[in-house]
mmCIF file of C-alpha atoms in Angstrom:
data_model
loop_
_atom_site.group_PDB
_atom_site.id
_atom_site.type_symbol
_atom_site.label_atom_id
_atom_site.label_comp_id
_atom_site.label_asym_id
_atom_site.label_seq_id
_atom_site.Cartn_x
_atom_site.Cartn_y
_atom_site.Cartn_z
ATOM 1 C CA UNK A 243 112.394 -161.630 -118.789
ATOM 2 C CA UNK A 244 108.979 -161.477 -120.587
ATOM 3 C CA UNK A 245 107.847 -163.827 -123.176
ATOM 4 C CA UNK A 246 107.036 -161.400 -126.324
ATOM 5 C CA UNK A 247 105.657 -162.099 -129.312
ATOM 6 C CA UNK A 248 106.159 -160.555 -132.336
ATOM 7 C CA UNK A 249 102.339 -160.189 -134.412
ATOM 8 C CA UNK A 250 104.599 -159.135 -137.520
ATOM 9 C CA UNK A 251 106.261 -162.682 -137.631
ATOM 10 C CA UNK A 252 103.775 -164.857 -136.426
ATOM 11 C CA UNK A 253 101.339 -164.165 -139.799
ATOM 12 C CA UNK A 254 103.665 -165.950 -141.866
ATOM 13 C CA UNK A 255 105.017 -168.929 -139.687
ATOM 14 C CA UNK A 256 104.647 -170.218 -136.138
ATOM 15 C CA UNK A 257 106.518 -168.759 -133.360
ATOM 16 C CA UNK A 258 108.340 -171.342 -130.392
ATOM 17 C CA UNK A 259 109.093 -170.588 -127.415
ATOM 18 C CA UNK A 260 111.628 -172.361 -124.677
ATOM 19 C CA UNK A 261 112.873 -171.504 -121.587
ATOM 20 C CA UNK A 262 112.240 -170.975 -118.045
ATOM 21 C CA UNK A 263 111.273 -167.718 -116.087
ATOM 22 C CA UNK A 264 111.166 -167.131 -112.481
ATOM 23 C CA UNK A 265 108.654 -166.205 -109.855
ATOM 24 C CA UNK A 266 109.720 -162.481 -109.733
ATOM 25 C CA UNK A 267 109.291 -162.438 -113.847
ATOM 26 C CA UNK A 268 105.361 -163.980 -113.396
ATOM 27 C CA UNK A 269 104.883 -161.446 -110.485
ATOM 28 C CA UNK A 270 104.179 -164.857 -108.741
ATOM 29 C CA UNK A 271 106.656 -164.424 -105.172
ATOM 30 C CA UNK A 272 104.540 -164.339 -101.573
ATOM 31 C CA UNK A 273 101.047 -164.827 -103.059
ATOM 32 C CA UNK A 274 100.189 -167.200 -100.821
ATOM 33 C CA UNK A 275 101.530 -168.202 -97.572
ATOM 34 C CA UNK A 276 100.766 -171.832 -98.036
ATOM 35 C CA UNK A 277 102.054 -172.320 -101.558
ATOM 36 C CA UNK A 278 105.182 -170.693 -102.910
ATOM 37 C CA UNK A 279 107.003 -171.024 -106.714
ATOM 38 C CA UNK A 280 110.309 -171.109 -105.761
ATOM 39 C CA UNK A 281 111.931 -172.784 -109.036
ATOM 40 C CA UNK A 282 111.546 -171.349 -112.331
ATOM 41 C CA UNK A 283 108.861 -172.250 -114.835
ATOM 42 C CA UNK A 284 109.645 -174.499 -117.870
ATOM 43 C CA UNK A 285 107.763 -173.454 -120.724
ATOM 44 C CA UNK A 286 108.281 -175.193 -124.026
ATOM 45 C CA UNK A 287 105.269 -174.170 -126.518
ATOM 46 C CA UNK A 288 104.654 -172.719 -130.228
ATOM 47 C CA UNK A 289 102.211 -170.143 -131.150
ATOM 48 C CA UNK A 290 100.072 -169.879 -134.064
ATOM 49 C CA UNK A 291 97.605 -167.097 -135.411
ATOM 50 C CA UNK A 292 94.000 -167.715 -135.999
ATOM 51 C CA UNK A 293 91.787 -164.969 -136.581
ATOM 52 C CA UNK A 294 91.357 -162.184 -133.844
ATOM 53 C CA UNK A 295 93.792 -164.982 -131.146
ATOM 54 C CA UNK A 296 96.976 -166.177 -130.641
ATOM 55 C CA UNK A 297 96.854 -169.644 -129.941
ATOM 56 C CA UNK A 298 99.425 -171.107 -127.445
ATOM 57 C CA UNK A 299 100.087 -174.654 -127.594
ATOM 58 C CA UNK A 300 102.766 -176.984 -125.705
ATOM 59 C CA UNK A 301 104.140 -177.538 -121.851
ATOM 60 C CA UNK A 302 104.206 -175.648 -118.706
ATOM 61 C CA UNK A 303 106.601 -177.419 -116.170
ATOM 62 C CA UNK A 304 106.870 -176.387 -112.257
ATOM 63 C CA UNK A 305 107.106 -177.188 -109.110
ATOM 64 C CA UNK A 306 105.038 -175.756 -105.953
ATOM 65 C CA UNK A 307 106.126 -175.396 -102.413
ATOM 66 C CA UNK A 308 103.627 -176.219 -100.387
ATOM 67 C CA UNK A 309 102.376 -176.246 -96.330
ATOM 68 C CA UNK A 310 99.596 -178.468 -95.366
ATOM 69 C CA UNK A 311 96.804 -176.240 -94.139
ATOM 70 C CA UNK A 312 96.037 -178.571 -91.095
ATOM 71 C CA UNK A 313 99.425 -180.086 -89.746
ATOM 72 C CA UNK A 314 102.153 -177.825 -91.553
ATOM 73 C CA UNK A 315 104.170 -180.067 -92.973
ATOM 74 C CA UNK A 316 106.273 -179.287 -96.262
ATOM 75 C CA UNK A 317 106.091 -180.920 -99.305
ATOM 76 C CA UNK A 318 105.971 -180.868 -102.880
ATOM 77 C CA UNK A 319 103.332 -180.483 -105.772
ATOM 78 C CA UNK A 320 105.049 -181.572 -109.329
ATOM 79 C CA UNK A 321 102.542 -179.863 -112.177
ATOM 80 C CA UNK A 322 103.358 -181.084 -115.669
ATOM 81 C CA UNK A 323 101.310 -179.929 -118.389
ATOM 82 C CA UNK A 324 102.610 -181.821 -121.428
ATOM 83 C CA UNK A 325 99.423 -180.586 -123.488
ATOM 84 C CA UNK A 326 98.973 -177.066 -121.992
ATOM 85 C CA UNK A 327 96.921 -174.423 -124.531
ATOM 86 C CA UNK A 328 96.066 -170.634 -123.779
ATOM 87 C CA UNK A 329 94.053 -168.878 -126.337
ATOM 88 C CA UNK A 330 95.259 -164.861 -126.780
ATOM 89 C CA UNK A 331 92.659 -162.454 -127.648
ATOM 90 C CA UNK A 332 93.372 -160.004 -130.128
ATOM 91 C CA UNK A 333 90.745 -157.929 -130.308
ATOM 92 C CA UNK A 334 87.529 -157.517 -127.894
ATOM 93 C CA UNK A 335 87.476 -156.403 -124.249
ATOM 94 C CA UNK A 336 89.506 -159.325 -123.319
ATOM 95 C CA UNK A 337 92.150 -157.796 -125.907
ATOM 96 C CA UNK A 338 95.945 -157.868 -125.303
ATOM 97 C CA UNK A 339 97.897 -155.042 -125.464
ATOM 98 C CA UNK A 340 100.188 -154.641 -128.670
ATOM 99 C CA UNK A 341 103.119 -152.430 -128.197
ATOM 100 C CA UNK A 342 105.513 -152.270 -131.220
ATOM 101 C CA UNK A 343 103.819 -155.038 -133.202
ATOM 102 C CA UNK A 344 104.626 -157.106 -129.751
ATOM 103 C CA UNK A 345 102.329 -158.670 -127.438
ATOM 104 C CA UNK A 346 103.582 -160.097 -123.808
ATOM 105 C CA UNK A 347 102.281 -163.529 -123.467
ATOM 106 C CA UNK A 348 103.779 -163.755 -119.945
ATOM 107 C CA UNK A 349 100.443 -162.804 -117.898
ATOM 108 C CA UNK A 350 98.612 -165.883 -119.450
ATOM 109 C CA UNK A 351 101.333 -167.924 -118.693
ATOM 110 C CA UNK A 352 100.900 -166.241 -115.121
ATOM 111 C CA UNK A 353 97.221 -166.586 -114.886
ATOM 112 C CA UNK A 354 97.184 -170.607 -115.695
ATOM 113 C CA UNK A 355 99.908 -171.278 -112.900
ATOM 114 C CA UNK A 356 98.293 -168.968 -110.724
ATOM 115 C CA UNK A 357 94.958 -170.882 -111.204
ATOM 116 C CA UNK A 358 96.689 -173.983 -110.403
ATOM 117 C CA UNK A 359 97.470 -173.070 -107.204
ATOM 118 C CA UNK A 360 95.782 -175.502 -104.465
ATOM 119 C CA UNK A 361 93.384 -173.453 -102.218
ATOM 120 C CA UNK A 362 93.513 -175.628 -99.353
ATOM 121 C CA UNK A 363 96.976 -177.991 -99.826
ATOM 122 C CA UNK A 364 96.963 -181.357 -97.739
ATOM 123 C CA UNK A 365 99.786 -183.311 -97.575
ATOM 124 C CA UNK A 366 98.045 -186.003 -97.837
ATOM 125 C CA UNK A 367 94.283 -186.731 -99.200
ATOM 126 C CA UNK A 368 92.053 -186.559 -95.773
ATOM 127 C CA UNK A 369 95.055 -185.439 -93.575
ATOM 128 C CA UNK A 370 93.140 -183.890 -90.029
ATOM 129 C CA UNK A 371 96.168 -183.733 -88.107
ATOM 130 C CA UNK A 372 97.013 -181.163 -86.290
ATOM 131 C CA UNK A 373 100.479 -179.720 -85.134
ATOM 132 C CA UNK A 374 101.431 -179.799 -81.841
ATOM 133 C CA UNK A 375 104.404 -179.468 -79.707
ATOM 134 C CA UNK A 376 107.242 -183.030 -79.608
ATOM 135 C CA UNK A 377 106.868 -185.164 -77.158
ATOM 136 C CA UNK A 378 103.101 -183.704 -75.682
ATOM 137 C CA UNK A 379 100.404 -185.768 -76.355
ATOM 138 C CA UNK A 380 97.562 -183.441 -77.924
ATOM 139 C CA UNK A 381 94.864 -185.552 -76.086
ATOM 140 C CA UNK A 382 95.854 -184.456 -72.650
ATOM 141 C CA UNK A 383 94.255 -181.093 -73.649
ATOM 142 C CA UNK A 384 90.789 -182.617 -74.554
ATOM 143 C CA UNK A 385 90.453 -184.713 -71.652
ATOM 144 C CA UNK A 386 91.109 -181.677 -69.363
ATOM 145 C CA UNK A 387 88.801 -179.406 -71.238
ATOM 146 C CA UNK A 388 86.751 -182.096 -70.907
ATOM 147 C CA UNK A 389 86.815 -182.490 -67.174
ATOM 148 C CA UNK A 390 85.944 -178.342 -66.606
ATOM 149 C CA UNK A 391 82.751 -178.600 -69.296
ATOM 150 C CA UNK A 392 80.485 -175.791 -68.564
ATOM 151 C CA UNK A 393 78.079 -178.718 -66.273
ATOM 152 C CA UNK A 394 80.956 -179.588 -64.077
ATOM 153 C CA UNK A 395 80.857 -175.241 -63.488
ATOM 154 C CA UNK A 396 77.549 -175.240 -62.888
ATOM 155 C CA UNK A 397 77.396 -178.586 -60.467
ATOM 156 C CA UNK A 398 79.606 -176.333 -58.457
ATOM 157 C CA UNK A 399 77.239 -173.861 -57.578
ATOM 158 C CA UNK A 400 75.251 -173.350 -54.111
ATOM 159 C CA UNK A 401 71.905 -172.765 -54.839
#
């Protein structure tokens, strides 16, 4: 379900808006293999005219999914935007499209979240691990790669 806005009622009072919407609603499911919105979006926020915008003021709530990028493990980013604002052009090349004195504030709700997606999520600040198998040590690997460098090949040549 969309978040509309009707134009028509917001020039005499403000407009608020409560709810939650999902993923699939925000076109937000499998855009990123790392980081995944799989609870819905709390949204709490009025809206006001000024001029040529619509301007959105309130709380975005959600949680993000998330795999670190260097040792895989799950875990959880908490975002919490108690003072969360999104200006809506009205007019311009930036303009929204009106449809029945309507306008669908749901893609800027989209685009903020969407922005707030981690590019590179850690589990941890400075987390270099890597994943490897339970019960191998990972340095085995090194010191044997170590022990056939490209000198120890070339020792072993008759010349």
């Amino acid at each position: 379900m969309s978040i509309i806005c009707n134009i028509k009622q917001l020039e005499s009072q403000s407009l608020s808006f409560k709810g939650l919407i999902t993923a699939k609603e925000l076109d937000l499911e499998n855009i990123d293999i790392c980081v995944h919105l799989n609870t819905p979006v709390e949204h709490n926020f009025i809206a006001k005219k000024a001029s040529n915008t619509i301007r959105l003021l309130g709380r975005l709530r959600f949680e993000l999914d998330c795999e670190c990028v260097h040792c895989l493990k799950p875990f959880k980013i908490v975002m919490d935007w108690a003072d969360w604002e999104c200006i809506v052009p009205l007019q311009g090349e930036m303009l929204s499209p009106i449809i029945n004195d309507c306008v669908d504030l749901t893609p800027y709700v989209r685009e903020d979240i969407l922005l707030a997606f981690p590019q590179h999520p850690l589990c941890e600040p400075g987390c270099n691990k890597l994943p490897f198998e339970e019960g191998k040590d990972p340095r085995a690997d090194l010191e044997k790669k170590a022990l056939d460098s490209v000198w120890d090949q070339l020792d072993k040549l008759n010349l």
